[in-house]
PDB file of C-alpha atoms in Angstrom:
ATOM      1  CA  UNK A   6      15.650   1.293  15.115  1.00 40.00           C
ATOM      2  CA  UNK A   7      15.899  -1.091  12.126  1.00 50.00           C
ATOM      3  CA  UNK A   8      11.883  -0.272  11.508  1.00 53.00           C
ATOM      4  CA  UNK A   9       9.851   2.582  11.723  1.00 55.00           C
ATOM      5  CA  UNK A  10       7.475   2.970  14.694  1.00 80.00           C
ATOM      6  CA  UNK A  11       3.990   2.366  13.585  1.00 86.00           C
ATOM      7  CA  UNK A  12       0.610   4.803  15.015  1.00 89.00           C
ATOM      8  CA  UNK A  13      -0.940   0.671  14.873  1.00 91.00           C
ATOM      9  CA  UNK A  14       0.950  -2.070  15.701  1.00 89.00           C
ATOM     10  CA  UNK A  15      -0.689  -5.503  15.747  1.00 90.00           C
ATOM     11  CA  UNK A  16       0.367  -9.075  16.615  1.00 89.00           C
ATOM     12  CA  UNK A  17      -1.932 -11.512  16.100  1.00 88.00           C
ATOM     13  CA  UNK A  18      -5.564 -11.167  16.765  1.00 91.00           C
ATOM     14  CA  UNK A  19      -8.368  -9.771  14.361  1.00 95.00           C
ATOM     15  CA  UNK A  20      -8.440  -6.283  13.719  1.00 94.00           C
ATOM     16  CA  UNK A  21     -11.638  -4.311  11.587  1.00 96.00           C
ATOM     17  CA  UNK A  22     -10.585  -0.401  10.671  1.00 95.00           C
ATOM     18  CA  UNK A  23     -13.547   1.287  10.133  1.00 97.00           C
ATOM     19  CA  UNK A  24     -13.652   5.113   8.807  1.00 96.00           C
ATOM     20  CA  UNK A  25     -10.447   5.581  10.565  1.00 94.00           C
ATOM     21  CA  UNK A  26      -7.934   8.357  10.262  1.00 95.00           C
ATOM     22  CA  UNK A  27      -4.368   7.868  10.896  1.00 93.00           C
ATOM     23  CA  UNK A  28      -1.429  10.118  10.117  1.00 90.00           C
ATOM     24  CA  UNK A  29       1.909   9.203  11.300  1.00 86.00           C
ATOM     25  CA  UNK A  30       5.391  10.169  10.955  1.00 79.00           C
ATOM     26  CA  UNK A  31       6.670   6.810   9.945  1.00 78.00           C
ATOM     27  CA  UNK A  32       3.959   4.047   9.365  1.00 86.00           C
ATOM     28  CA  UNK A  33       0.616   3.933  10.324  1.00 91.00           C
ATOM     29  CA  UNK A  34      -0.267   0.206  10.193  1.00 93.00           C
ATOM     30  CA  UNK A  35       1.939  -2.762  11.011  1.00 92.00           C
ATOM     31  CA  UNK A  36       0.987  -6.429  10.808  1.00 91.00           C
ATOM     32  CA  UNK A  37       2.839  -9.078  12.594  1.00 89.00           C
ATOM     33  CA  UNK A  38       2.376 -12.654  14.001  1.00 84.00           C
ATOM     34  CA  UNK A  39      -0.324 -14.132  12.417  1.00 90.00           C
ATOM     35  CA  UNK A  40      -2.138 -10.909  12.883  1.00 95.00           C
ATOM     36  CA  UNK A  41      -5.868 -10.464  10.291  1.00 96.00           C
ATOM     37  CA  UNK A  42      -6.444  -6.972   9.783  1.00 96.00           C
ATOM     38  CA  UNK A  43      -9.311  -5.483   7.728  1.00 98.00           C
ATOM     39  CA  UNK A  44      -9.792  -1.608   6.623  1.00 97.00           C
ATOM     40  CA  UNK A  45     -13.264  -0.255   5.641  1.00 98.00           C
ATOM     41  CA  UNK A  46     -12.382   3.168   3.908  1.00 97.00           C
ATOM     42  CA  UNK A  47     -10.629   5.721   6.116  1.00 97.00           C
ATOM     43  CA  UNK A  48      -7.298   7.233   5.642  1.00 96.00           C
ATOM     44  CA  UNK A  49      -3.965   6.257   6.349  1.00 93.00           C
ATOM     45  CA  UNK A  50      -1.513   9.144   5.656  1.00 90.00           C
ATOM     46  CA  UNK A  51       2.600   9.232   6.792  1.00 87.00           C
ATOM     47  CA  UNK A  52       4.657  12.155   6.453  1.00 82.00           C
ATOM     48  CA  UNK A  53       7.445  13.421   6.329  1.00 69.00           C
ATOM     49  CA  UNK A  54       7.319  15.623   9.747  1.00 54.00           C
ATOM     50  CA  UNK A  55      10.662  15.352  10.909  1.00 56.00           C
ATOM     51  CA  UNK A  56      12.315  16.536   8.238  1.00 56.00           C
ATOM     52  CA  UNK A  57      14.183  15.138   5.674  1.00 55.00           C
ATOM     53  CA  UNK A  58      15.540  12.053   5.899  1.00 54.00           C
ATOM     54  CA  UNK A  59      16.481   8.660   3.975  1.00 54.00           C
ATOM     55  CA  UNK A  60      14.887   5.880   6.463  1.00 63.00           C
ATOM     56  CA  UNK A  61      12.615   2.943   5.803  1.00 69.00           C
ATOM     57  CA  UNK A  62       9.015   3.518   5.779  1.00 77.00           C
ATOM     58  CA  UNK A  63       5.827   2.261   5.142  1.00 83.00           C
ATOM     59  CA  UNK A  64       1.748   3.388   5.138  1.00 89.00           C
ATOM     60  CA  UNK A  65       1.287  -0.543   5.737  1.00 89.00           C
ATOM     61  CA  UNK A  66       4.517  -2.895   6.700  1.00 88.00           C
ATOM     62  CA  UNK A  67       2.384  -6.434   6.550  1.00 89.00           C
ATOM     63  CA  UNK A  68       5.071  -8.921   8.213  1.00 87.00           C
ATOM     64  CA  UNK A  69       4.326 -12.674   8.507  1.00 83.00           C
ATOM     65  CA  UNK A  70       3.352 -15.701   6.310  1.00 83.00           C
ATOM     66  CA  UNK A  71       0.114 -16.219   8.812  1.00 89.00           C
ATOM     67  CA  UNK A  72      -0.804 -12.463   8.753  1.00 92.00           C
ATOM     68  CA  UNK A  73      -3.823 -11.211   6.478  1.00 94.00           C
ATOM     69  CA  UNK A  74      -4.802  -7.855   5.413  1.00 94.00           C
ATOM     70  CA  UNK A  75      -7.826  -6.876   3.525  1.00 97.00           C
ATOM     71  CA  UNK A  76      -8.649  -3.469   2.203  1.00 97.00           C
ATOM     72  CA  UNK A  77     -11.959  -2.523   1.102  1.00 98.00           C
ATOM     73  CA  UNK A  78     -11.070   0.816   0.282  1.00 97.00           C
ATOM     74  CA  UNK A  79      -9.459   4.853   1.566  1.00 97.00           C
ATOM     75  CA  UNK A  80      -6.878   6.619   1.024  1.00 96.00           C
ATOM     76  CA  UNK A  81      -3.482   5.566   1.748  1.00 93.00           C
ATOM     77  CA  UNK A  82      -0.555   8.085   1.177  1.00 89.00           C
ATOM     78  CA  UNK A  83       2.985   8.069   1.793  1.00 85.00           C
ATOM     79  CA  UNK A  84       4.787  11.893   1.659  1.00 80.00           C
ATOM     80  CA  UNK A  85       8.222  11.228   2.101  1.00 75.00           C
ATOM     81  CA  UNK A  86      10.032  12.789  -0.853  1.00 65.00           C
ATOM     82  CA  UNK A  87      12.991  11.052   0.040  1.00 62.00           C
ATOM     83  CA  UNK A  88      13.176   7.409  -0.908  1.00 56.00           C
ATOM     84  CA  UNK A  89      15.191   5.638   1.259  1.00 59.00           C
ATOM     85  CA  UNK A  90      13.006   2.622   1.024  1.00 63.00           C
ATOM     86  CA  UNK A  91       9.776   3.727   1.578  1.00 73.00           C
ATOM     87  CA  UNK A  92       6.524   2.119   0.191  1.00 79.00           C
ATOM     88  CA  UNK A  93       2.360   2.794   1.038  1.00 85.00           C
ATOM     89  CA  UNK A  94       2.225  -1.323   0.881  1.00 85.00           C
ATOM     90  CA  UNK A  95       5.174  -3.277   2.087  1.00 83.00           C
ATOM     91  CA  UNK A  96       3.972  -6.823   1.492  1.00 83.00           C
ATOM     92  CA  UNK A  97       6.570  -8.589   3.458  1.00 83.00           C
ATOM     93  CA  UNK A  98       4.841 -12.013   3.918  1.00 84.00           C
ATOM     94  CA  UNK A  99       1.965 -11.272   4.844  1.00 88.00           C
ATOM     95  CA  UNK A 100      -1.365 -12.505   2.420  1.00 90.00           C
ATOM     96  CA  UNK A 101      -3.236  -8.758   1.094  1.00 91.00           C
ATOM     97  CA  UNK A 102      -6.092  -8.442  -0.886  1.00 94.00           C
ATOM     98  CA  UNK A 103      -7.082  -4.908  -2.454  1.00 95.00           C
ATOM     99  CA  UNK A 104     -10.633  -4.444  -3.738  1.00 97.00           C
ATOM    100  CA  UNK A 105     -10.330  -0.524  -3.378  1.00 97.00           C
ATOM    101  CA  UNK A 106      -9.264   2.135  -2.179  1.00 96.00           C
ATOM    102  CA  UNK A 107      -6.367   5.159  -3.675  1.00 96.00           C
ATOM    103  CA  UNK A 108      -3.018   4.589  -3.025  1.00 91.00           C
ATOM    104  CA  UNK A 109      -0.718   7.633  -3.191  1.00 89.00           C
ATOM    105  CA  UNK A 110       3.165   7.870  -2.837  1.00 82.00           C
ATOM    106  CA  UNK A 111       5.002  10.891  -3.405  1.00 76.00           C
ATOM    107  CA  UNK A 112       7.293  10.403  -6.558  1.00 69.00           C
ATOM    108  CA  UNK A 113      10.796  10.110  -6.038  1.00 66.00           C
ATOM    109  CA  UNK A 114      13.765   9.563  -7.562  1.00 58.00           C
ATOM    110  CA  UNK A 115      14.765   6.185  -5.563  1.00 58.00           C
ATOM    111  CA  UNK A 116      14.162   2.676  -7.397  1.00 57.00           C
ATOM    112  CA  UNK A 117      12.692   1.285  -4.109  1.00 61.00           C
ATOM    113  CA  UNK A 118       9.962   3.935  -3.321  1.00 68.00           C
ATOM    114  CA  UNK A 119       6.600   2.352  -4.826  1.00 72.00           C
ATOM    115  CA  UNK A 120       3.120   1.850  -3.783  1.00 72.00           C
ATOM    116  CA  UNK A 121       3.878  -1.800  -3.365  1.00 72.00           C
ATOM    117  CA  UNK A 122       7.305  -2.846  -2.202  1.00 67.00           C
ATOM    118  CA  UNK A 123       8.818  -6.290  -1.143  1.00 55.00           C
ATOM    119  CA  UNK A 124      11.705  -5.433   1.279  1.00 49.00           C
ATOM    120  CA  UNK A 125      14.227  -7.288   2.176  1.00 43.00           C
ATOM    121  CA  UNK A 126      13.285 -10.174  -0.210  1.00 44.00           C
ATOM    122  CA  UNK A 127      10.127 -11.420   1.626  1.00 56.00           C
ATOM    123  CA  UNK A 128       7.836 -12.637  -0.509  1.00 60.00           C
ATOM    124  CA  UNK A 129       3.921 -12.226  -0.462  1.00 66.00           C
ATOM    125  CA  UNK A 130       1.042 -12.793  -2.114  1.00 70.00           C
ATOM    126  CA  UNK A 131      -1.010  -9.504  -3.062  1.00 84.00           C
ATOM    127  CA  UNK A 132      -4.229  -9.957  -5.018  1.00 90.00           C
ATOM    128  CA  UNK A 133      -5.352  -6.275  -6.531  1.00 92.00           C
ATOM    129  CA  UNK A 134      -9.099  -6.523  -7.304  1.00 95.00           C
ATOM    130  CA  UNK A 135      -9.474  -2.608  -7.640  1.00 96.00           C
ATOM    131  CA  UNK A 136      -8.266   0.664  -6.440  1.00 95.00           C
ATOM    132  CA  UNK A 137      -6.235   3.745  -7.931  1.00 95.00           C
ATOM    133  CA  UNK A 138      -2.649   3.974  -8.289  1.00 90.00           C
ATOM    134  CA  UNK A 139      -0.405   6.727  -9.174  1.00 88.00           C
ATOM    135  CA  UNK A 140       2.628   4.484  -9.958  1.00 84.00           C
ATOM    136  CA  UNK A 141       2.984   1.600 -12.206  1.00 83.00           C
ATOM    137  CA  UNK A 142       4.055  -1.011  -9.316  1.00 80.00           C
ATOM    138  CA  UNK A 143       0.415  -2.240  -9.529  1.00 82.00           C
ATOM    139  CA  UNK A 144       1.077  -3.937 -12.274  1.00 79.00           C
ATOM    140  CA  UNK A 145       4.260  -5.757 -11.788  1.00 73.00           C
ATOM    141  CA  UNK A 146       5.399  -8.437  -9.838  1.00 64.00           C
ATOM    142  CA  UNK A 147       2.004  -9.905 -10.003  1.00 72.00           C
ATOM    143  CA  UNK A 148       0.280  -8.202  -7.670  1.00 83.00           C
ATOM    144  CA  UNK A 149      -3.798  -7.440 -10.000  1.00 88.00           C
ATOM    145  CA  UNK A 150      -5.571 -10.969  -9.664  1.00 91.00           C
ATOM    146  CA  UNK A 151      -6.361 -12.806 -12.272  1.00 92.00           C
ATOM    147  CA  UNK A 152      -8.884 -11.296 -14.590  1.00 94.00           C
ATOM    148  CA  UNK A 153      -8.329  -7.703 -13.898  1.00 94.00           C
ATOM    149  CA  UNK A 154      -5.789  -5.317 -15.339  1.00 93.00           C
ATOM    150  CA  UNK A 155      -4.972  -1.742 -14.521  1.00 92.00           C
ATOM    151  CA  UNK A 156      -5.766   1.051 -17.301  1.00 93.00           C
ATOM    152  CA  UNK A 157      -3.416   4.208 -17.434  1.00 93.00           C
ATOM    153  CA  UNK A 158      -5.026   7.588 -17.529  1.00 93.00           C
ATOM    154  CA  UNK A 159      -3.437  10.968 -17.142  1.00 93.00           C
ATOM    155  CA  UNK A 160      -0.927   9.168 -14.271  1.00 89.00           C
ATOM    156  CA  UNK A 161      -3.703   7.446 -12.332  1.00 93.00           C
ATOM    157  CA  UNK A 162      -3.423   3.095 -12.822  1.00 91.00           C
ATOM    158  CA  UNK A 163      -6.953   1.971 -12.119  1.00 95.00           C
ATOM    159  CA  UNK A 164      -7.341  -1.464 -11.536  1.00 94.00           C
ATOM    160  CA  UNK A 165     -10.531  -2.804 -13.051  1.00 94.00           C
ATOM    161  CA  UNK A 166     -11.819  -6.079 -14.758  1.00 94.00           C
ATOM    162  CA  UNK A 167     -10.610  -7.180 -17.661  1.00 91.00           C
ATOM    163  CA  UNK A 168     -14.616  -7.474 -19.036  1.00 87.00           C
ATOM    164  CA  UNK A 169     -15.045  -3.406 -17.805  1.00 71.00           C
ATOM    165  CA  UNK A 170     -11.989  -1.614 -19.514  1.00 50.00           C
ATOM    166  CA  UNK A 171     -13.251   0.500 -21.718  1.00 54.00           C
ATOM    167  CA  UNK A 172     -16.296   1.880 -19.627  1.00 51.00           C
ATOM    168  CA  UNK A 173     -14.138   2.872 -16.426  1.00 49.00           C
ATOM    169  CA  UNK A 174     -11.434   4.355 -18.972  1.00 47.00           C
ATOM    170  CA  UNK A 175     -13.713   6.553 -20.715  1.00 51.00           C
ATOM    171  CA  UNK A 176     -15.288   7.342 -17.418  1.00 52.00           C
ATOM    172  CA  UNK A 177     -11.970   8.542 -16.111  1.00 52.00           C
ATOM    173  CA  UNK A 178     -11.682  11.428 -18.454  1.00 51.00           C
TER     174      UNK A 178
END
């Protein structure tokens, strides 16, 4: 199929994720049709089960200019070693907001495997108020609202406000 079948797949309606644990083989949330989805901690986890292979996949594919998804905080980890398009966040249109959580995607080789990707030239609106990264996509295309900034330590970008830097760096050691 052109996407990857998702363990969640919602259109439209409010959704609330609460301690949840997901682990699919291609994507474990997808947004779509003016859908609102919310995650309070948990974990979302794909993998790379079948083997190896070059396909698109996502953690989270958020589709739609009327779709919202707020994360509060988990983990969210992407294993496939392959590329091929593959992202833990693929903001395609969708409005996100990030005020924690640790985002995790296996690093590879391929250009368009981040922790936040816009495919196929959607754009969206991601607001990063917190969280830990362990690639550098955090910080570019203007995804960490204003006033905060992400602080590199040992591989990890934590996302923090600009007024608590220093403490959460040193704290990080």
């Amino acid at each position: 199929t052109e996407y990857p079948e998702y363990a969640v797949y919602t259109v439209g309606g409010t959704l609330v994720v609460n301690d949840t644990e997901i682990v699919a083989d291609r994507g474990a949330i997808r947004l779509e049709a003016g859908a609102d989805v919310t995650i309070n901690g948990g974990s979302c986890t794909v993998t790379d089960a079948i083997g190896t292979r070059v396909i698109t996949a996502h953690v989270i594919y958020a589709k739609g200019s009327a779709s919202k998804l707020t994360i509060n905080g988990g983990e969210f980890a992407q294993h496939i070693a392959n590329g091929g398009g593959t992202s833990v966040i693929c903001p395609a249109g969708a409005t996100i907001k990030i005020y924690g959580g640790n985002f995790y995607h296996v690093p590879v080789a391929d250009f368009q495997s981040k922790i936040f990707q816009n495919y196929m030239g959607y754009g969206a609106p991601v607001d990063v108020y917190g969280g830990t990264y362990n690639d550098d996509s955090v910080t570019k295309s203007g995804n960490l609202a204003d006033g905060y900034k992400a602080i590199e330590k040992n591989g990890l970008y934590y996302v923090v406000a600009d007024t608590v830097g220093a403490v959460v760096s040193d704290a990080t050691e």
